[in-house]
Short mmCIF file of C-alpha atoms in Angstrom, two decimals:
data_model
loop_
_atom_site.label_atom_id
_atom_site.label_comp_id
_atom_site.label_asym_id
_atom_site.label_seq_id
_atom_site.Cartn_x
_atom_site.Cartn_y
_atom_site.Cartn_z
CA GLU A 837 -94.82 -21.37 36.38
CA ALA A 838 -96.33 -22.57 33.12
CA GLN A 839 -98.43 -20.08 31.25
CA VAL A 840 -99.62 -18.51 27.95
CA THR A 841 -98.92 -14.85 27.71
CA GLN A 842 -100.48 -12.35 25.74
CA ASN A 843 -99.68 -8.61 24.82
CA PRO A 844 -101.26 -6.43 24.83
CA ARG A 845 -104.34 -7.03 27.10
CA TYR A 846 -106.06 -4.09 25.75
CA LEU A 847 -106.03 -2.21 22.95
CA ILE A 848 -107.93 0.66 20.74
CA THR A 849 -106.83 1.12 17.36
CA VAL A 850 -108.03 2.87 13.94
CA THR A 851 -109.07 1.14 10.83
CA GLY A 852 -106.42 0.28 8.89
CA LYS A 853 -103.44 0.68 11.01
CA LYS A 854 -101.98 -2.57 11.20
CA LEU A 855 -101.25 -4.06 14.68
CA THR A 856 -99.84 -7.42 15.85
CA VAL A 857 -100.87 -9.12 18.97
CA THR A 858 -97.96 -11.51 21.00
CA CYS A 859 -98.46 -14.95 22.12
CA SER A 860 -95.93 -17.04 24.14
CA GLN A 861 -95.74 -20.27 25.96
CA ASN A 862 -93.54 -21.88 28.33
CA MET A 863 -94.58 -25.38 28.44
CA ASN A 864 -92.86 -26.50 24.80
CA HIS A 865 -96.38 -27.05 23.50
CA GLU A 866 -96.61 -28.30 19.71
CA TYR A 867 -100.15 -26.90 19.03
CA MET A 868 -101.32 -23.15 19.19
CA SER A 869 -104.35 -21.38 18.35
CA TRP A 870 -105.91 -18.24 17.84
CA TYR A 871 -109.82 -17.78 18.69
CA ARG A 872 -111.99 -14.92 18.96
CA GLN A 873 -114.84 -14.30 21.48
CA ASP A 874 -117.76 -12.76 20.68
CA PRO A 875 -120.97 -12.68 22.05
CA GLY A 876 -123.47 -15.61 21.40
CA LEU A 877 -120.87 -17.11 19.00
CA GLY A 878 -118.50 -18.68 21.77
CA LEU A 879 -115.17 -18.79 20.46
CA ARG A 880 -114.28 -19.18 16.84
CA GLN A 881 -111.02 -20.47 15.55
CA ILE A 882 -109.16 -18.04 13.24
CA TYR A 883 -105.79 -19.68 12.77
CA TYR A 884 -103.53 -22.67 14.38
CA SER A 885 -100.23 -24.12 13.97
CA MET A 886 -99.35 -28.06 14.53
CA ASN A 887 -95.89 -26.96 15.31
CA VAL A 888 -92.99 -24.93 13.72
CA GLU A 889 -93.32 -23.35 10.07
CA VAL A 890 -97.05 -25.46 10.05
CA THR A 891 -100.08 -22.96 10.15
CA ASP A 892 -103.39 -23.42 8.86
CA LYS A 893 -107.04 -21.70 8.60
CA GLY A 894 -109.31 -22.39 11.32
CA ASP A 895 -113.09 -21.32 10.59
CA VAL A 896 -112.65 -16.92 10.69
CA PRO A 897 -109.18 -16.52 9.00
CA GLU A 898 -110.33 -13.31 6.85
CA GLY A 899 -108.21 -10.18 7.63
CA TYR A 900 -105.70 -12.36 10.01
CA LYS A 901 -102.21 -13.31 9.57
CA VAL A 902 -99.95 -15.78 11.74
CA SER A 903 -96.73 -16.68 11.53
CA ARG A 904 -94.77 -19.50 13.67
CA LYS A 905 -91.06 -19.12 13.57
CA GLU A 906 -90.18 -20.59 16.95
CA LYS A 907 -91.78 -23.18 19.19
CA ARG A 908 -92.87 -20.73 22.22
CA ASN A 909 -94.22 -17.83 19.81
CA PHE A 910 -97.23 -17.47 17.94
CA PRO A 911 -98.36 -13.63 17.22
CA LEU A 912 -101.27 -12.83 15.30
CA ILE A 913 -101.00 -10.03 12.80
CA LEU A 914 -104.09 -7.61 11.67
CA GLU A 915 -102.26 -6.34 8.37
CA SER A 916 -105.68 -3.69 7.78
CA PRO A 917 -108.21 -3.65 10.84
CA SER A 918 -111.47 -3.15 10.38
CA PRO A 919 -114.30 -2.41 13.41
CA ASN A 920 -115.80 -5.98 12.56
CA GLN A 921 -112.55 -7.24 13.91
CA THR A 922 -113.35 -5.65 17.56
CA SER A 923 -113.48 -8.77 19.52
CA LEU A 924 -112.12 -10.60 22.81
CA TYR A 925 -109.08 -12.51 21.23
CA PHE A 926 -107.37 -15.42 23.33
CA CYS A 927 -104.51 -17.07 22.31
CA ALA A 928 -104.19 -21.42 23.24
CA SER A 929 -101.43 -24.09 23.32
CA SER A 930 -101.79 -27.56 23.90
CA LEU A 931 -99.59 -30.67 23.68
CA SER A 932 -100.53 -31.99 20.36
CA GLY A 933 -103.51 -31.64 18.07
CA VAL A 934 -103.44 -34.44 16.45
CA GLY A 935 -106.07 -36.62 17.14
CA GLY A 936 -109.29 -34.52 17.21
CA SER A 937 -107.91 -31.88 20.27
CA THR A 938 -108.02 -34.22 23.03
CA TYR A 939 -105.52 -32.62 24.93
CA GLU A 940 -106.09 -29.45 26.86
CA GLN A 941 -106.08 -26.00 25.45
CA TYR A 942 -104.34 -23.77 27.99
CA PHE A 943 -105.69 -20.08 27.30
CA GLY A 944 -104.08 -16.88 27.68
CA PRO A 945 -105.65 -14.36 29.59
CA GLY A 946 -106.85 -12.45 26.50
CA THR A 947 -106.80 -9.47 24.57
CA ARG A 948 -109.65 -6.92 24.02
CA LEU A 949 -109.27 -5.45 20.72
CA THR A 950 -111.09 -1.97 19.66
CA VAL A 951 -111.32 -1.09 16.35
CA THR A 952 -112.64 2.64 15.31
CA THR B 804 -125.25 -21.59 12.67
CA GLN B 805 -123.31 -22.90 15.28
CA LEU B 806 -121.81 -26.38 14.95
CA LEU B 807 -122.02 -27.23 18.54
CA GLU B 808 -125.64 -25.96 20.11
CA GLN B 809 -125.57 -25.39 23.53
CA SER B 810 -128.49 -24.75 25.93
CA PRO B 811 -129.72 -22.73 27.80
CA GLN B 812 -128.06 -19.69 27.02
CA PHE B 813 -128.77 -18.15 30.34
CA LEU B 814 -129.19 -19.82 33.82
CA SER B 815 -130.21 -17.73 36.93
CA ILE B 816 -130.71 -20.28 39.75
CA GLN B 817 -130.97 -20.01 43.52
CA GLU B 818 -127.99 -21.69 45.61
CA GLY B 819 -128.87 -25.44 46.35
CA GLU B 820 -130.49 -26.12 43.51
CA ASN B 821 -129.50 -28.89 40.49
CA LEU B 822 -129.24 -27.64 36.85
CA THR B 823 -128.40 -29.33 33.63
CA VAL B 824 -126.51 -28.23 30.61
CA TYR B 825 -126.80 -29.45 27.28
CA CYS B 826 -124.08 -29.68 23.86
CA ASN B 827 -125.56 -30.98 21.00
CA SER B 828 -124.39 -31.68 17.37
CA SER B 829 -125.10 -33.55 14.11
CA SER B 830 -121.55 -33.91 14.00
CA VAL B 831 -119.52 -36.92 15.65
CA PHE B 832 -116.56 -36.04 17.77
CA SER B 833 -113.57 -37.82 18.53
CA SER B 834 -113.88 -36.23 22.02
CA LEU B 835 -115.65 -33.55 23.89
CA GLN B 836 -114.43 -31.11 26.49
CA TRP B 837 -115.83 -28.82 28.59
CA TYR B 838 -114.37 -25.32 29.77
CA ARG B 839 -115.17 -22.97 32.78
CA GLN B 840 -114.39 -19.33 31.95
CA GLU B 841 -114.73 -16.38 34.55
CA PRO B 842 -114.90 -12.66 33.83
CA GLY B 843 -111.24 -11.65 32.36
CA GLU B 844 -110.06 -14.76 32.20
CA GLY B 845 -109.40 -17.48 29.51
CA PRO B 846 -111.32 -20.55 29.54
CA VAL B 847 -110.29 -23.57 32.05
CA LEU B 848 -110.54 -27.06 31.55
CA LEU B 849 -112.96 -28.91 33.47
CA VAL B 850 -112.78 -32.62 31.67
CA THR B 851 -112.17 -34.19 28.65
CA VAL B 852 -114.53 -37.13 27.64
CA VAL B 853 -113.33 -39.81 24.54
CA THR B 854 -115.54 -43.10 24.86
CA GLY B 855 -119.38 -42.45 23.73
CA GLY B 856 -121.46 -43.07 26.72
CA GLU B 857 -118.81 -42.05 28.85
CA VAL B 858 -119.74 -40.59 32.54
CA LYS B 859 -117.19 -38.60 34.51
CA LYS B 860 -117.42 -36.98 37.95
CA LEU B 861 -115.97 -33.94 39.42
CA LYS B 862 -116.81 -33.34 42.83
CA ARG B 863 -120.73 -31.67 42.10
CA LEU B 864 -120.41 -31.76 38.53
CA THR B 865 -121.10 -34.52 36.13
CA PHE B 866 -120.59 -35.29 32.86
CA GLN B 867 -121.71 -37.47 29.99
CA PHE B 868 -120.70 -38.15 26.66
CA GLY B 869 -123.56 -39.48 24.13
CA ASP B 870 -123.33 -42.89 23.13
CA ALA B 871 -122.85 -41.39 19.22
CA ARG B 872 -120.24 -38.77 20.33
CA LYS B 873 -122.43 -36.08 18.88
CA ASP B 874 -123.72 -34.92 22.14
CA SER B 875 -122.65 -34.00 26.24
CA SER B 876 -124.08 -32.81 29.20
CA LEU B 877 -123.23 -31.15 32.77
CA HIS B 878 -124.81 -31.67 35.49
CA ILE B 879 -124.45 -29.93 38.35
CA THR B 880 -125.30 -30.86 41.87
CA ALA B 881 -126.49 -28.11 44.99
CA ALA B 882 -125.22 -25.30 42.68
CA GLN B 883 -123.27 -22.70 44.83
CA PRO B 884 -122.07 -19.24 43.79
CA GLY B 885 -118.86 -20.22 43.09
CA ASP B 886 -120.07 -22.38 39.94
CA THR B 887 -120.86 -19.05 38.93
CA GLY B 888 -119.22 -18.60 35.50
CA LEU B 889 -119.62 -18.98 31.71
CA TYR B 890 -119.50 -22.54 30.50
CA LEU B 891 -118.31 -23.80 27.23
CA CYS B 892 -118.64 -27.08 25.27
CA ALA B 893 -115.73 -28.04 22.89
CA GLY B 894 -115.87 -30.67 20.28
CA GLY B 895 -112.75 -32.29 18.65
CA LEU B 896 -112.77 -32.20 14.81
CA GLY B 897 -109.72 -33.55 12.86
CA ASN B 898 -106.94 -31.13 14.22
CA LYS B 899 -109.45 -28.60 15.75
CA LEU B 900 -111.47 -28.06 18.60
CA VAL B 901 -115.00 -26.53 17.83
CA PHE B 902 -116.86 -24.48 20.87
CA GLY B 903 -120.24 -24.00 21.49
CA ALA B 904 -121.53 -20.78 22.13
CA GLY B 905 -121.63 -21.17 25.96
CA THR B 906 -124.14 -21.13 28.81
CA ILE B 907 -123.98 -18.32 31.07
CA LEU B 908 -124.55 -19.41 34.41
CA ARG B 909 -125.42 -17.38 37.81
CA VAL B 910 -125.95 -18.89 41.50
CA LYS B 911 -127.99 -16.77 43.67
CA SER B 912 -127.04 -16.96 47.73
#
């Protein structure tokens, strides 16, 4: 089954404790992306990757890191989480990101993160 | 300030009514996508429109892309409780997809 998986689905942590949210897709997609979703603000892009070893900042990259060492995996790293990073996070992948993202984005089920 | 303004933010209607959701921007987009999201799940693509003035129909849903490719609308005819959810528009800008804040639709039976 074609899918994007994220782990964990729920995470409660404390300020400053480094964490990683994993994302994996099995569709051989080139483009992967991380979004955060907050009430009234919709989905905001954190980072995206056009292909292996190619990553770029989205609209809200501060406080986050990513890496793309393999095509299927795109982990999101919070080196020192803060309460303002409490949010619902989605990983997504698509065939390509070139050309204004006309390709369908496939989203994972989301990770609800709470930083106290 | 959102690059893509969606309206209304909330909509609560009776089964059988019609409704329209709007997505507006001052930017020109290469494409416009509409997604639907249910609680506890990620958004799922409904449609992509690419050409200015394009109209696409998906059963009781009609999507339109503005002539100038700056705005879009989603019209639902005879809404049903199964249409309840969060509707998101997203515009293609360079190598990124920019999302609106969403419209929460509730259809009461």
